Amino acid sequence: GAVVSQHPSRVICKSGTSVKIECRSLDFQATTMFWYRQFPKQSLMLMATSNEGSKATYEQGVEKDKFLINHASLTLSTLTVTSAHPEDSSFYICSAPLRSNEKLFFGSGTQLSVL
Amino acid sequence: DAKTTQPPSMDCAEGRAANLPCNHSTISGNEYVYWYRQIHSQGPQYIIHGLKNNETNEMASLIITEDRKSSTLILPHATLRDTAVYYCIVRAPNSNSGYALNFGKGTSLLVTP
């Protein structure tokens, strides 16, 4: 079946640094990918929609200058958390749909801890 | 997308059937019912989806009432590895949100030995 690979699985960084998270569709092309954020004991919240070859679409309340999204190819989308602060500590998850049946496949997630 | 209501938590004994209910009384005619689950610290996993007919796959069965206002996900023989949060999501294909899914709070299923 379709697989979405996400790296790294865990990252710890100092406040003020930037962190890049990669999301790859391994055996299918994804013109669209979705980035979610999940705080402890809460549900997933959609942050942004990544579109190959064009600008990402951000959900209300998500700062586009802080969460930079690049979707340069049909198999890779990256999320960069710029100047990370402790309040950005969260579980970040990417997903991509198989166009043929619209099921969403999810990456394994990235646990970001900002000290 | 239509709103769903699920119990916050349920328990099930290992080996027994787990029946997870979901209410979606405002569902529209073209909206599907999707079920995903999330095991702790992992990304969500697709389980099953349906429109109006009951569906079955290797993981579970989905029973949708005739009026489509509620559904039940059935795990026929629950194992400890089925302990997870189960999300019932209702959406139409090609909705304004594209293929994105809006997750509610889900049901936390605990399978006990």
Short mmCIF file of C-alpha atoms in Angstrom, two decimals:
data_model
loop_
_atom_site.label_atom_id
_atom_site.label_comp_id
_atom_site.label_asym_id
_atom_site.label_seq_id
_atom_site.Cartn_x
_atom_site.Cartn_y
_atom_site.Cartn_z
CA GLY A 1 0.00 0.00 0.00
CA ALA A 2 0.88 3.65 -0.24
CA VAL A 3 3.42 4.89 2.28
CA VAL A 4 4.23 8.36 3.55
CA SER A 5 7.64 8.73 5.13
CA GLN A 6 8.31 11.50 7.62
CA HIS A 7 11.65 12.53 9.12
CA PRO A 8 12.92 13.10 11.69
CA SER A 9 10.73 11.23 14.16
CA ARG A 10 11.99 13.26 17.08
CA VAL A 11 13.94 16.48 17.42
CA ILE A 12 15.07 18.52 20.38
CA CYS A 13 16.32 22.03 19.74
CA LYS A 14 17.16 25.23 21.51
CA SER A 15 14.83 28.17 21.45
CA GLY A 16 15.46 30.43 18.46
CA THR A 17 16.69 27.75 16.10
CA SER A 18 14.91 26.49 12.98
CA VAL A 19 13.82 22.93 12.41
CA LYS A 20 13.01 21.29 9.09
CA ILE A 21 10.65 18.31 8.82
CA GLU A 22 10.45 16.27 5.62
CA CYS A 23 7.47 14.37 4.28
CA ARG A 24 7.84 12.02 1.31
CA SER A 25 5.35 9.96 -0.61
CA LEU A 26 7.28 6.79 -1.37
CA ASP A 27 5.33 5.04 -4.11
CA PHE A 28 2.93 7.61 -5.42
CA GLN A 29 2.93 11.22 -6.49
CA ALA A 30 1.26 13.77 -4.26
CA THR A 31 0.46 17.17 -5.68
CA THR A 32 -1.11 18.01 -2.35
CA MET A 33 0.09 17.26 1.16
CA PHE A 34 -1.36 18.30 4.49
CA TRP A 35 0.42 19.30 7.67
CA TYR A 36 -1.21 18.75 11.05
CA ARG A 37 -0.19 19.65 14.58
CA GLN A 38 -1.21 17.79 17.71
CA PHE A 39 -0.73 18.98 21.28
CA PRO A 40 -0.75 16.45 24.16
CA LYS A 41 -4.13 14.84 24.76
CA GLN A 42 -5.69 16.86 21.95
CA SER A 43 -6.83 16.00 18.48
CA LEU A 44 -5.05 16.72 15.21
CA MET A 45 -5.42 20.26 13.91
CA LEU A 46 -4.88 21.05 10.25
CA MET A 47 -2.17 23.70 9.87
CA ALA A 48 -1.72 24.06 6.14
CA THR A 49 -2.15 22.53 2.73
CA SER A 50 0.99 22.13 0.69
CA ASN A 51 0.63 22.38 -3.08
CA GLU A 52 3.33 21.27 -5.49
CA GLY A 53 4.61 24.18 -7.51
CA SER A 54 2.55 26.84 -5.78
CA LYS A 55 2.13 28.55 -2.44
CA ALA A 56 0.81 26.70 0.55
CA THR A 57 -2.59 27.49 2.00
CA TYR A 58 -2.59 28.13 5.73
CA GLU A 59 -5.45 27.65 8.19
CA GLN A 60 -6.67 30.60 10.18
CA GLY A 61 -4.36 31.44 13.05
CA VAL A 62 -1.30 29.69 11.61
CA GLU A 63 1.59 32.06 10.92
CA LYS A 64 2.89 31.52 7.39
CA ASP A 65 6.17 33.26 8.15
CA LYS A 66 6.82 30.98 11.09
CA PHE A 67 5.83 27.70 9.47
CA LEU A 68 7.46 27.71 6.06
CA ILE A 69 6.24 25.06 3.65
CA ASN A 70 8.00 24.03 0.47
CA HIS A 71 6.57 21.48 -1.95
CA ALA A 72 9.22 21.45 -4.65
CA SER A 73 8.50 18.03 -6.13
CA LEU A 74 5.65 15.59 -6.48
CA THR A 75 7.03 13.41 -3.70
CA LEU A 76 8.46 15.83 -1.15
CA SER A 77 7.04 18.52 1.10
CA THR A 78 8.98 20.19 3.90
CA LEU A 79 7.82 22.13 6.93
CA THR A 80 10.32 24.48 8.55
CA VAL A 81 9.55 25.83 11.98
CA THR A 82 11.52 29.08 12.07
CA SER A 83 12.85 30.58 15.29
CA ALA A 84 11.21 27.86 17.32
CA HIS A 85 10.01 28.61 20.83
CA PRO A 86 8.84 26.30 23.62
CA GLU A 87 5.19 26.90 22.70
CA ASP A 88 5.93 25.34 19.28
CA SER A 89 6.69 22.03 20.98
CA SER A 90 4.19 19.62 19.52
CA PHE A 91 3.64 16.51 17.42
CA TYR A 92 3.70 17.40 13.72
CA ILE A 93 2.16 15.01 11.20
CA CYS A 94 2.05 15.12 7.43
CA SER A 95 -0.36 13.33 5.15
CA ALA A 96 -1.00 12.84 1.48
CA PRO A 97 -4.00 11.57 -0.49
CA LEU A 98 -3.94 8.89 -3.12
CA ARG A 99 -5.73 10.69 -5.90
CA SER A 100 -7.39 7.54 -7.11
CA ASN A 101 -9.43 6.91 -3.97
CA GLU A 102 -8.93 9.97 -1.79
CA LYS A 103 -7.80 7.99 1.25
CA LEU A 104 -5.33 9.95 3.30
CA PHE A 105 -2.06 8.30 4.26
CA PHE A 106 -0.17 9.71 7.19
CA GLY A 107 3.47 9.95 8.14
CA SER A 108 4.64 8.60 11.47
CA GLY A 109 4.89 12.09 12.92
CA THR A 110 7.67 14.29 14.33
CA GLN A 111 7.83 15.08 18.03
CA LEU A 112 9.36 18.55 18.37
CA SER A 113 10.65 19.65 21.75
CA VAL A 114 11.96 23.21 22.03
CA LEU A 115 14.02 23.92 25.13
CA ASP B 1 -18.38 18.75 6.68
CA ALA B 2 -20.95 17.23 9.02
CA LYS B 3 -20.15 17.13 12.71
CA THR B 4 -19.73 13.80 14.48
CA THR B 5 -20.26 12.77 18.09
CA GLN B 6 -18.37 9.90 19.70
CA PRO B 7 -18.08 8.69 23.29
CA PRO B 8 -14.79 9.91 24.78
CA SER B 9 -13.68 6.49 25.95
CA MET B 10 -14.56 2.79 25.90
CA ASP B 11 -13.15 -0.42 27.31
CA CYS B 12 -13.13 -3.83 25.69
CA ALA B 13 -11.83 -7.20 26.81
CA GLU B 14 -9.22 -8.83 24.63
CA GLY B 15 -10.77 -11.28 22.17
CA ARG B 16 -14.20 -9.70 22.35
CA ALA B 17 -15.79 -7.51 19.71
CA ALA B 18 -15.33 -3.78 20.11
CA ASN B 19 -18.28 -1.74 18.87
CA LEU B 20 -17.52 1.95 18.51
CA PRO B 21 -20.52 4.21 17.83
CA CYS B 22 -20.62 7.49 15.97
CA ASN B 23 -23.50 9.91 15.53
CA HIS B 24 -23.62 12.10 12.45
CA SER B 25 -27.21 13.29 12.34
CA THR B 26 -26.50 16.20 9.96
CA ILE B 27 -24.78 14.10 7.31
CA SER B 28 -25.51 15.05 3.71
CA GLY B 29 -26.32 12.67 0.90
CA ASN B 30 -22.89 12.83 -0.71
CA GLU B 31 -20.84 12.60 2.47
CA TYR B 32 -18.87 9.49 3.31
CA VAL B 33 -18.13 8.12 6.78
CA TYR B 34 -14.43 7.53 7.39
CA TRP B 35 -12.78 5.80 10.33
CA TYR B 36 -9.15 6.31 11.30
CA ARG B 37 -7.27 5.34 14.42
CA GLN B 38 -4.19 6.73 16.10
CA ILE B 39 -1.99 4.61 18.28
CA HIS B 40 -0.06 6.63 20.82
CA SER B 41 2.73 8.76 19.29
CA GLN B 42 2.06 7.56 15.76
CA GLY B 43 0.35 9.02 12.71
CA PRO B 44 -3.30 8.12 12.09
CA GLN B 45 -4.07 4.91 10.24
CA TYR B 46 -6.93 4.47 7.78
CA ILE B 47 -9.39 1.75 8.79
CA ILE B 48 -12.45 1.84 6.57
CA HIS B 49 -14.97 4.12 4.92
CA GLY B 50 -18.45 3.88 3.45
CA LEU B 51 -21.35 5.83 1.98
CA LYS B 52 -24.51 3.92 2.82
CA ASN B 53 -23.83 0.20 2.50
CA ASN B 54 -22.16 -1.79 5.22
CA GLU B 55 -18.50 -2.38 4.54
CA THR B 56 -15.99 -4.97 5.69
CA ASN B 57 -12.26 -5.32 5.22
CA GLU B 58 -9.44 -7.16 6.91
CA MET B 59 -9.37 -4.71 9.79
CA ALA B 60 -12.99 -4.00 10.65
CA SER B 61 -16.63 -3.76 9.67
CA LEU B 62 -18.61 -0.57 9.26
CA ILE B 63 -22.33 -0.61 9.87
CA ILE B 64 -24.24 2.47 8.71
CA THR B 65 -27.88 2.89 9.72
CA GLU B 66 -30.48 3.15 7.00
CA ASP B 67 -31.05 6.86 7.67
CA ARG B 68 -27.24 7.32 7.73
CA LYS B 69 -27.44 9.36 10.91
CA SER B 70 -25.18 7.02 12.82
CA SER B 71 -22.65 4.28 12.28
CA THR B 72 -20.74 1.66 14.22
CA LEU B 73 -17.20 0.48 13.71
CA ILE B 74 -16.76 -3.13 14.71
CA LEU B 75 -13.43 -4.73 15.55
CA PRO B 76 -14.50 -8.38 15.64
CA HIS B 77 -11.77 -9.74 17.89
CA ALA B 78 -10.01 -6.93 19.70
CA THR B 79 -6.36 -7.35 20.63
CA LEU B 80 -4.15 -5.29 22.93
CA ARG B 81 -2.64 -3.67 19.83
CA ASP B 82 -6.05 -2.21 18.98
CA THR B 83 -5.75 0.17 21.94
CA ALA B 84 -5.88 3.57 20.25
CA VAL B 85 -7.96 6.68 19.66
CA TYR B 86 -10.57 6.04 16.98
CA TYR B 87 -11.82 8.90 14.87
CA CYS B 88 -15.09 8.97 12.96
CA ILE B 89 -15.02 11.61 10.23
CA VAL B 90 -17.71 12.61 7.79
CA ARG B 91 -16.85 14.46 4.62
CA ALA B 92 -17.75 14.79 0.99
CA PRO B 93 -15.21 14.06 -1.73
CA ASN B 94 -13.74 17.16 -3.31
CA SER B 95 -15.08 19.37 -0.55
CA ASN B 96 -13.76 22.89 -0.09
CA SER B 97 -11.05 21.53 2.16
CA GLY B 98 -9.81 19.30 -0.62
CA TYR B 99 -8.84 15.94 0.72
CA ALA B 100 -8.00 17.18 4.23
CA LEU B 101 -9.77 15.52 7.13
CA ASN B 102 -11.04 17.42 10.14
CA PHE B 103 -10.46 15.34 13.25
CA GLY B 104 -12.75 15.54 16.27
CA LYS B 105 -11.85 14.24 19.70
CA GLY B 106 -12.47 10.59 18.87
CA THR B 107 -13.00 7.62 21.17
CA SER B 108 -10.13 6.33 23.26
CA LEU B 109 -10.44 2.54 23.17
CA LEU B 110 -8.65 0.54 25.85
CA VAL B 111 -8.39 -3.19 25.25
CA THR B 112 -7.70 -5.04 28.47
CA PRO B 113 -6.22 -8.53 28.99
#
